[in-house]
Coordinates of C-alpha atoms in Angstrom, one line a residue:
M1 CA -12.6 14.2 -23.2
T2 CA -13.7 11.8 -20.3
L3 CA -16.3 9.2 -20.5
K4 CA -18.5 8.5 -17.6
Q5 CA -17.6 5.3 -15.9
K6 CA -20.2 2.5 -14.7
I7 CA -20.0 0.0 -11.9
E8 CA -22.4 -2.2 -10.2
K9 CA -23.5 -1.8 -6.8
P10 CA -21.6 -4.4 -4.6
V11 CA -23.8 -7.2 -3.3
L12 CA -23.2 -9.8 -0.5
I13 CA -23.5 -13.2 -2.0
D14 CA -25.0 -16.3 -1.0
D15 CA -22.7 -19.0 0.9
A16 CA -23.2 -21.5 -1.7
M17 CA -21.1 -19.2 -4.1
I18 CA -18.2 -19.1 -1.6
V19 CA -15.0 -20.7 -2.8
S20 CA -12.4 -20.7 0.0
T21 CA -8.8 -20.0 -0.6
N22 CA -7.5 -23.4 0.4
N23 CA -8.8 -25.6 -2.4
T24 CA -5.5 -25.6 -3.7
D25 CA -2.0 -27.0 -2.7
K26 CA -0.1 -23.9 -3.6
Q27 CA 0.9 -21.7 -0.4
E28 CA 0.8 -18.5 -2.2
D29 CA -3.1 -19.1 -2.7
W30 CA -3.3 -18.9 1.1
N31 CA -1.0 -16.0 2.0
W32 CA -0.9 -13.3 -0.9
V33 CA 1.1 -10.2 -0.4
D34 CA -1.2 -7.1 -0.1
G35 CA -3.0 -6.4 -3.2
D36 CA -1.7 -9.4 -5.2
Q37 CA -4.7 -11.0 -7.0
K38 CA -5.1 -14.4 -8.7
P39 CA -8.2 -14.7 -11.0
E40 CA -9.0 -18.2 -10.1
H41 CA -9.4 -17.6 -6.4
P42 CA -10.4 -14.9 -4.1
A43 CA -7.8 -13.3 -2.2
N44 CA -9.6 -13.7 1.2
Y45 CA -13.0 -14.1 2.8
Y46 CA -14.1 -10.8 2.2
E47 CA -13.6 -11.1 -1.8
A48 CA -15.5 -14.5 -1.5
T49 CA -18.4 -13.0 -0.1
L50 CA -19.1 -10.2 -2.6
S51 CA -20.5 -10.0 -6.1
T52 CA -18.0 -10.0 -9.0
W53 CA -16.4 -6.7 -9.3
A54 CA -15.7 -5.7 -12.8
G55 CA -13.0 -3.2 -12.1
F56 CA -11.8 -0.2 -13.9
P57 CA -9.4 0.5 -16.8
K58 CA -5.8 1.4 -16.5
L59 CA -4.7 5.0 -16.9
E60 CA -3.2 5.3 -20.3
Q61 CA -3.6 9.1 -21.0
E62 CA -2.6 12.5 -19.9
T63 CA -5.3 14.2 -18.3
T64 CA -6.2 16.9 -15.7
C65 CA -8.5 17.2 -12.6
D66 CA -8.8 19.3 -9.4
I67 CA -7.7 16.6 -6.8
V68 CA -6.1 13.4 -7.4
V69 CA -6.6 10.7 -4.8
I70 CA -3.7 8.1 -4.8
G71 CA -5.1 4.7 -3.2
G72 CA -8.4 2.9 -3.5
G73 CA -9.0 1.8 0.1
L74 CA -11.2 3.2 2.7
L75 CA -9.4 6.6 3.0
G76 CA -9.2 7.2 -0.8
A77 CA -12.7 6.0 -1.5
S78 CA -14.1 8.3 1.5
T79 CA -12.0 11.2 0.4
A80 CA -13.1 10.6 -3.3
L81 CA -16.7 10.1 -2.6
H82 CA -17.1 13.4 -0.4
L83 CA -15.2 15.4 -2.8
S84 CA -17.6 14.1 -5.8
E85 CA -20.4 15.1 -3.6
S86 CA -19.2 18.5 -3.5
G87 CA -18.9 18.6 -7.0
V88 CA -15.1 18.6 -7.1
D89 CA -13.4 17.0 -10.2
T90 CA -11.8 14.1 -8.9
I91 CA -9.6 11.2 -10.2
L92 CA -8.6 8.0 -8.1
L93 CA -5.7 5.9 -8.8
E94 CA -5.3 2.5 -7.5
K95 CA -2.2 0.4 -8.1
N96 CA -3.9 -3.0 -7.9
R97 CA -7.7 -3.1 -7.3
I98 CA -10.2 -1.3 -5.1
G99 CA -9.7 -2.6 -1.5
S100 CA -6.9 -5.0 -2.2
A101 CA -4.8 -3.9 0.6
A102 CA -5.5 -3.1 4.2
S103 CA -8.9 -1.9 4.0
G104 CA -10.1 -5.1 2.2
R105 CA -8.0 -7.5 4.6
N106 CA -8.6 -6.2 8.1
G107 CA -10.7 -7.6 10.9
G108 CA -13.8 -5.5 10.3
Q109 CA -14.2 -4.3 13.9
L110 CA -15.7 -0.8 14.5
T111 CA -14.1 0.8 17.7
P112 CA -13.6 4.3 18.6
G113 CA -10.4 6.3 19.0
L114 CA -7.3 7.4 16.7
A115 CA -5.5 4.3 16.3
R116 CA -4.1 3.7 19.8
W117 CA -5.1 7.0 21.2
E118 CA -8.3 6.4 23.3
A119 CA -10.0 8.7 25.5
E120 CA -7.4 8.8 28.6
T121 CA -4.6 9.4 25.9
M122 CA -6.7 12.6 24.5
I123 CA -7.2 14.0 28.0
E124 CA -3.6 13.7 28.6
N125 CA -2.6 15.6 25.5
F126 CA -5.4 18.1 25.1
D127 CA -7.4 20.6 27.0
Y128 CA -11.0 19.4 27.9
D129 CA -12.8 21.1 25.0
E130 CA -10.5 19.8 22.5
A131 CA -10.2 16.3 23.9
C132 CA -14.0 16.3 24.0
R133 CA -13.9 17.3 20.2
L134 CA -11.3 14.8 19.3
W135 CA -13.1 12.0 21.0
R136 CA -16.4 12.7 19.3
F137 CA -14.7 13.1 15.9
T138 CA -13.2 9.7 16.4
S139 CA -16.2 8.0 17.7
I140 CA -19.8 9.0 17.2
E141 CA -19.2 11.4 14.1
C142 CA -17.4 8.1 12.6
F143 CA -20.4 5.7 13.1
D144 CA -23.0 8.4 12.1
L145 CA -21.2 9.1 9.0
I146 CA -20.9 5.3 7.7
R147 CA -24.7 4.8 8.6
E148 CA -25.4 8.0 6.6
I149 CA -23.3 6.6 3.5
V150 CA -24.8 3.2 3.9
S151 CA -28.2 4.8 3.8
K152 CA -27.6 7.3 1.2
Y153 CA -26.3 4.7 -1.5
D154 CA -28.5 1.7 -0.1
L155 CA -25.3 -0.4 0.4
S156 CA -25.4 -3.7 1.9
V157 CA -22.3 -3.9 4.4
D158 CA -23.4 -6.3 7.0
M159 CA -22.9 -3.8 9.7
R160 CA -23.9 -4.7 13.4
K161 CA -23.6 -2.9 16.5
G162 CA -22.0 -3.8 19.8
H163 CA -18.5 -4.7 20.8
L164 CA -16.8 -6.2 23.8
T165 CA -13.4 -5.9 25.3
A166 CA -12.7 -9.1 27.3
A167 CA -10.2 -9.0 30.3
I168 CA -7.8 -12.0 30.4
H169 CA -6.4 -11.2 33.8
P170 CA -8.3 -9.8 36.7
G171 CA -6.0 -6.9 36.9
H172 CA -7.0 -5.8 33.6
V173 CA -10.6 -5.0 34.6
G174 CA -9.5 -1.9 36.4
A175 CA -7.9 -0.6 33.4
L176 CA -11.1 -1.0 31.5
V177 CA -13.0 0.7 34.3
K178 CA -10.6 3.5 33.9
G179 CA -11.2 3.9 30.2
A180 CA -14.8 3.7 30.3
D181 CA -14.7 6.5 33.1
A182 CA -12.4 8.5 30.7
R183 CA -15.1 8.3 28.1
K184 CA -17.9 9.2 30.4
Y185 CA -15.7 12.3 31.5
L186 CA -15.7 13.2 27.7
G187 CA -19.4 13.1 27.3
D188 CA -19.7 9.3 26.2
D189 CA -21.6 6.9 28.5
S190 CA -21.7 4.2 25.9
V191 CA -19.5 1.6 27.9
S192 CA -21.0 -0.6 30.5
M193 CA -18.8 -3.0 32.6
L194 CA -19.3 -6.6 32.8
G195 CA -18.1 -8.8 35.6
E196 CA -16.8 -12.5 35.2
Y197 CA -20.0 -14.2 35.1
E198 CA -21.8 -11.5 32.8
I199 CA -19.3 -11.6 30.2
K200 CA -20.2 -15.5 29.9
E201 CA -23.6 -14.2 28.4
H202 CA -21.9 -13.0 25.4
I203 CA -18.8 -15.2 25.1
N204 CA -18.9 -18.9 25.8
S205 CA -15.4 -19.1 27.1
E206 CA -13.9 -19.6 30.4
I207 CA -10.6 -17.5 30.0
Y208 CA -12.2 -14.0 30.7
F209 CA -12.5 -12.2 34.1
G210 CA -15.0 -9.6 33.1
G211 CA -14.9 -6.9 30.4
A212 CA -16.3 -3.7 28.8
L213 CA -19.5 -3.7 26.5
D214 CA -19.3 -0.8 24.0
S215 CA -22.5 0.0 22.6
M216 CA -21.3 2.6 20.3
G217 CA -18.9 0.1 18.4
G218 CA -19.5 -2.9 16.4
Q219 CA -18.5 -4.8 13.2
I220 CA -18.7 -4.3 9.3
H221 CA -17.8 -6.0 6.1
S222 CA -14.9 -3.6 5.2
L223 CA -14.6 -4.5 1.6
A224 CA -18.2 -4.0 0.9
L225 CA -17.9 -0.5 2.5
V226 CA -14.9 0.5 0.3
R227 CA -16.6 -0.8 -2.9
G228 CA -19.9 0.8 -1.8
M229 CA -18.2 4.2 -1.4
I230 CA -16.5 3.7 -4.7
Y231 CA -20.0 3.0 -6.4
G232 CA -21.2 6.3 -4.9
F233 CA -18.1 8.0 -6.2
I234 CA -19.0 6.8 -9.6
Q235 CA -22.5 7.9 -9.3
N236 CA -21.3 11.3 -8.7
G237 CA -19.2 11.7 -11.8
G238 CA -15.9 10.5 -10.3
Q239 CA -13.3 8.5 -12.3
V240 CA -11.1 5.5 -11.1
F241 CA -8.1 3.9 -12.8
E242 CA -7.0 0.6 -11.4
D243 CA -3.5 -1.3 -12.1
S244 CA -2.3 2.4 -12.2
E245 CA 0.6 2.5 -9.7
V246 CA 1.9 6.1 -9.0
L247 CA 5.6 6.2 -9.6
E248 CA 6.3 9.8 -9.1
I249 CA 4.7 13.3 -8.3
E250 CA 6.5 15.9 -10.2
E251 CA 6.3 19.5 -10.0
T252 CA 6.4 21.1 -13.4
P253 CA 5.9 24.6 -14.8
E254 CA 2.3 23.6 -15.7
G255 CA 1.6 22.4 -12.1
T256 CA 2.0 19.1 -10.1
R257 CA 1.7 16.0 -12.4
V258 CA 1.1 12.3 -10.9
R259 CA 2.7 9.9 -13.2
T260 CA 2.1 6.4 -13.7
E261 CA 3.7 3.9 -16.0
A262 CA 1.4 4.6 -18.9
G263 CA -0.3 8.0 -18.2
S264 CA -0.3 11.0 -15.8
V265 CA -2.8 13.4 -14.2
L266 CA -2.1 17.2 -13.8
A267 CA -3.6 18.1 -10.3
K268 CA -4.9 21.5 -10.3
K269 CA -5.8 21.9 -6.5
G270 CA -4.4 19.0 -4.4
I271 CA -3.1 15.5 -4.1
V272 CA -4.3 13.0 -1.5
L273 CA -1.9 10.1 -0.4
A274 CA -4.2 7.4 0.8
V275 CA -1.8 4.7 0.5
H276 CA -1.2 3.8 4.3
D277 CA 2.3 1.8 4.7
S278 CA 3.3 2.6 1.2
T279 CA 3.3 6.7 1.7
F280 CA 7.0 6.6 2.1
K281 CA 7.5 5.9 -1.6
L282 CA 5.9 9.3 -2.7
L283 CA 6.5 11.3 0.2
S284 CA 10.0 11.8 1.8
E285 CA 8.2 13.5 5.0
A286 CA 6.5 10.1 5.6
D287 CA 9.3 9.0 8.2
A288 CA 7.3 8.5 11.3
T289 CA 6.2 4.9 11.1
I290 CA 7.2 1.2 11.2
P291 CA 5.6 -1.4 9.2
F292 CA 4.4 -4.7 10.5
Y293 CA 2.3 -7.6 9.6
T294 CA -0.9 -9.0 11.0
Y295 CA -3.0 -12.3 10.4
V296 CA -6.7 -13.3 9.8
A297 CA -8.7 -16.2 9.3
V298 CA -12.1 -17.4 8.9
T299 CA -13.5 -20.9 10.2
N300 CA -15.9 -23.3 8.5
P301 CA -19.6 -22.8 9.2
V302 CA -19.9 -23.5 13.1
D303 CA -22.2 -26.5 13.9
G304 CA -25.1 -25.2 15.9
G305 CA -24.4 -21.6 14.7
T306 CA -22.1 -18.9 16.1
E307 CA -24.4 -18.1 18.8
T308 CA -23.0 -21.4 20.6
L309 CA -20.0 -19.3 21.0
L310 CA -21.0 -15.8 20.7
P311 CA -24.5 -15.6 22.0
T312 CA -25.2 -11.8 21.5
D313 CA -23.4 -11.5 18.0
M314 CA -20.9 -9.0 19.1
A315 CA -17.2 -8.4 18.0
V316 CA -14.6 -9.1 20.5
Y317 CA -10.9 -8.3 21.3
D318 CA -9.2 -9.1 24.3
T319 CA -6.6 -7.5 26.6
Q320 CA -3.7 -9.9 26.3
F321 CA -0.3 -8.4 25.1
Q322 CA -0.9 -10.0 21.5
I323 CA -4.6 -9.3 21.2
D324 CA -7.1 -11.9 19.8
Y325 CA -9.8 -10.4 18.0
Y326 CA -12.9 -12.3 16.6
R327 CA -16.4 -11.7 15.4
P328 CA -19.3 -13.8 13.8
V329 CA -19.6 -13.4 10.1
K330 CA -22.0 -14.4 7.2
K331 CA -23.4 -18.0 7.2
Q332 CA -22.4 -19.0 10.8
R333 CA -18.6 -18.4 10.3
I334 CA -16.1 -16.9 12.8
L335 CA -13.3 -14.4 11.7
F336 CA -10.4 -14.5 14.0
G337 CA -7.4 -12.7 13.9
G338 CA -4.2 -11.3 15.9
Q339 CA -0.4 -11.0 16.2
G340 CA 1.9 -8.4 14.7
T341 CA 5.2 -9.4 13.4
G342 CA 8.3 -7.8 11.7
T343 CA 8.5 -10.2 8.8
R344 CA 5.6 -12.0 7.1
W345 CA 4.8 -15.4 8.3
N346 CA 4.2 -18.4 5.7
E347 CA 0.7 -20.2 5.6
E348 CA 1.7 -23.1 8.0
K349 CA 2.9 -20.6 10.6
T350 CA -0.2 -18.5 10.4
I351 CA -2.5 -21.4 10.6
A352 CA -0.8 -22.9 13.3
Y353 CA -0.7 -19.7 15.5
L354 CA -4.4 -18.8 14.9
T355 CA -5.5 -22.4 15.5
S356 CA -3.8 -22.2 18.7
R357 CA -5.6 -19.2 19.8
L358 CA -8.8 -20.1 18.7
E359 CA -8.6 -23.4 20.7
T360 CA -7.2 -21.4 23.7
V361 CA -10.5 -19.3 23.6
F362 CA -13.0 -21.9 22.7
P363 CA -11.2 -25.4 23.8
Q364 CA -14.7 -27.2 23.7
R365 CA -14.9 -26.7 19.9
K366 CA -12.1 -29.2 18.3
D367 CA -14.4 -29.3 15.2
I368 CA -13.9 -25.9 14.1
K369 CA -11.2 -25.4 11.4
F370 CA -10.1 -22.4 9.2
E371 CA -11.3 -22.2 5.7
F372 CA -9.6 -19.0 4.8
A373 CA -6.4 -17.3 6.0
W374 CA -4.5 -14.2 4.9
S375 CA -2.0 -11.8 6.0
G376 CA -1.8 -8.0 5.8
T377 CA 0.5 -4.9 6.4
T378 CA -0.1 -2.1 8.8
D379 CA 2.1 0.3 10.6
L380 CA 2.6 2.2 13.7
T381 CA 3.8 5.5 15.1
L382 CA 6.0 5.9 18.2
N383 CA 3.2 8.0 20.0
G384 CA 0.3 5.6 19.0
A385 CA -1.7 8.2 17.0
T386 CA -2.5 8.2 13.4
D387 CA -0.1 10.5 11.3
C388 CA -2.0 13.0 9.5
R389 CA -0.2 15.6 7.5
K390 CA -0.8 18.4 5.0
I391 CA 2.4 19.3 3.1
E392 CA 2.2 22.7 1.4
K393 CA 3.9 22.4 -2.0
Q394 CA 3.1 23.5 -5.4
V395 CA -0.5 22.1 -4.6
P396 CA -1.0 20.7 -1.0
I397 CA -0.7 17.2 -0.3
Y398 CA -2.6 15.3 2.2
S399 CA -1.5 12.0 3.8
V400 CA -2.7 9.7 6.4
N401 CA -0.8 6.6 8.0
G402 CA 0.4 4.8 11.1
W403 CA -3.1 3.1 11.9
S404 CA -1.5 0.3 14.3
G405 CA -4.1 -2.2 13.1
H406 CA -7.0 0.2 14.2
G407 CA -9.3 2.5 12.8
V408 CA -11.7 1.3 10.0
A409 CA -14.5 3.9 11.0
Q410 CA -12.0 6.6 11.7
T411 CA -10.4 6.4 8.4
V412 CA -13.8 7.0 6.6
R413 CA -14.3 10.2 8.9
I414 CA -10.8 11.4 8.0
G415 CA -11.6 11.1 4.3
K416 CA -14.6 13.7 4.8
S417 CA -12.2 16.0 6.8
I418 CA -9.6 16.3 4.0
R419 CA -12.4 17.2 1.7
D420 CA -13.6 19.9 4.4
D421 CA -10.1 21.2 4.6
I422 CA -9.8 21.5 0.8
L423 CA -13.1 23.5 0.6
K424 CA -12.2 25.3 3.8
N425 CA -15.2 24.0 5.6
N426 CA -13.8 23.6 8.9
D427 CA -10.4 23.0 10.8
D428 CA -11.0 19.1 11.5
F429 CA -8.1 17.9 9.6
A430 CA -5.9 20.9 11.0
M431 CA -6.8 19.3 14.5
L432 CA -5.4 15.9 13.4
A433 CA -2.4 17.3 11.9
A434 CA -1.6 19.4 15.2
I435 CA -0.7 16.0 16.7
E436 CA 3.3 15.9 16.9
H437 CA 5.0 12.8 15.7
R438 CA 8.7 11.9 15.9
S439 CA 10.7 10.6 13.1
I440 CA 11.9 6.9 13.4
L441 CA 15.3 6.7 11.8
L442 CA 15.6 3.6 9.6
G443 CA 12.3 2.6 10.8
R444 CA 11.4 0.5 7.9
Q445 CA 14.7 -1.2 7.7
L446 CA 14.9 -2.0 11.4
S447 CA 11.3 -3.3 11.5
P448 CA 12.2 -6.9 11.5
V449 CA 14.7 -6.6 14.3
A450 CA 12.9 -3.5 16.2
I451 CA 9.3 -5.3 16.5
P452 CA 10.6 -8.6 18.0
L453 CA 12.8 -6.9 20.3
A454 CA 10.0 -4.4 21.5
K455 CA 7.7 -7.4 21.9
S456 CA 10.2 -9.3 24.0
L457 CA 10.6 -6.6 26.4
L458 CA 7.0 -5.6 26.5
G459 CA 6.3 -9.5 27.1
L460 CA 9.0 -9.6 29.7
Q461 CA 7.1 -6.7 31.4
G462 CA 3.8 -8.5 31.2
M463 CA 5.2 -11.5 33.0
I464 CA 6.8 -9.5 35.8
T465 CA 3.4 -7.5 36.2
P466 CA 0.7 -9.4 34.5
G467 CA -2.1 -7.5 36.2
K468 CA -1.0 -4.5 34.1
M469 CA -2.6 -4.1 30.5
I470 CA -0.1 -4.1 27.8
S471 CA -1.1 -4.6 24.3
F472 CA 0.5 -4.6 20.8

């Protein structure tokens, strides 16, 4: 017999309650590995700005359900939510805590596209109708779906519209124009181009030569969104178990059993692997990605308000090789992130790098310091698109990984497409799964060497042809 679980709706809290992660001399309290939690301090800014999350019990029983979702991030929460809305008996298993990995540690930017596949790449790889369909799926449908979820469950997620791509070289403006033209060709006219003087109306910085303003994109408190979807899942009768790492997916005479350290779940109709970079641990077919680390920090309150630096309150990323991305967040702070490394940096190196980048963008504000800093793991594919798979075994197994650090909104939409595929509502997930991916031999083992080498080669190319836009 299962008991109906309860959880409070997540609430964004007042700034007076925020405790920064740097009020201790211990390095590990700054730079925790994905998912590690310390009860005396929040893991990052997102944790610090949300109400206390009571959490869920550990799986310590043998049980049965229709669908087992493994992973409590954006993909797992969205898939579970949509399955529960359709009356599908679903259990979600999370190895640590809900949103404790990439979904609760990212930059919170909402941009269209499928990882690094934007409109131009879709046009190159699909006929016109399919390219239009894929672009719509990875753009307007994503943002509409998030707004629908937020409205339906009355969630507070600090969602704001408007996104800027800022050109750091005059030659990059042409590439941005080409990207806007490709989107318009696919029926999306939400991008307007900005000149060198116009962009200063949005970013109080002297380093940009123009940019693209995307009225469709925006920003969001991603951890609030994850927890909000889990809240909805529980309201619909779903069950969540935390501290329940899946150790094995075993095909048995009675069916496919998902085993944890202290319990197991028999999946009658399917399994969803929503564990991002850790997919390889449970699925041998997950061999098309390379992991890398990214870094994020949040400043102290900006004297005079964030509007002194970002007058129109929009999220930004730029066109440099190692992109900077930043946005205003609650209580006059700025979230700032960037880089991609093959090995994880420590606190000192993380803060030094992000501080240097912040001072490059806003050299007039030496008074701004970082109060929060953390790192996270993501992964990339060779072709730049997200790797979506449906493995036909005793029960179908769905997996999605290879986001290249992009895709908050798209992950939510793909969760719904998995539900639709299970219920045979449409072939949206099949469209994604049809994108071909190449295996990367020893990709995980070679990441500490391959990523620095690739960055060096691409960086050299950028030095030779600075007007060509290359990002990592």
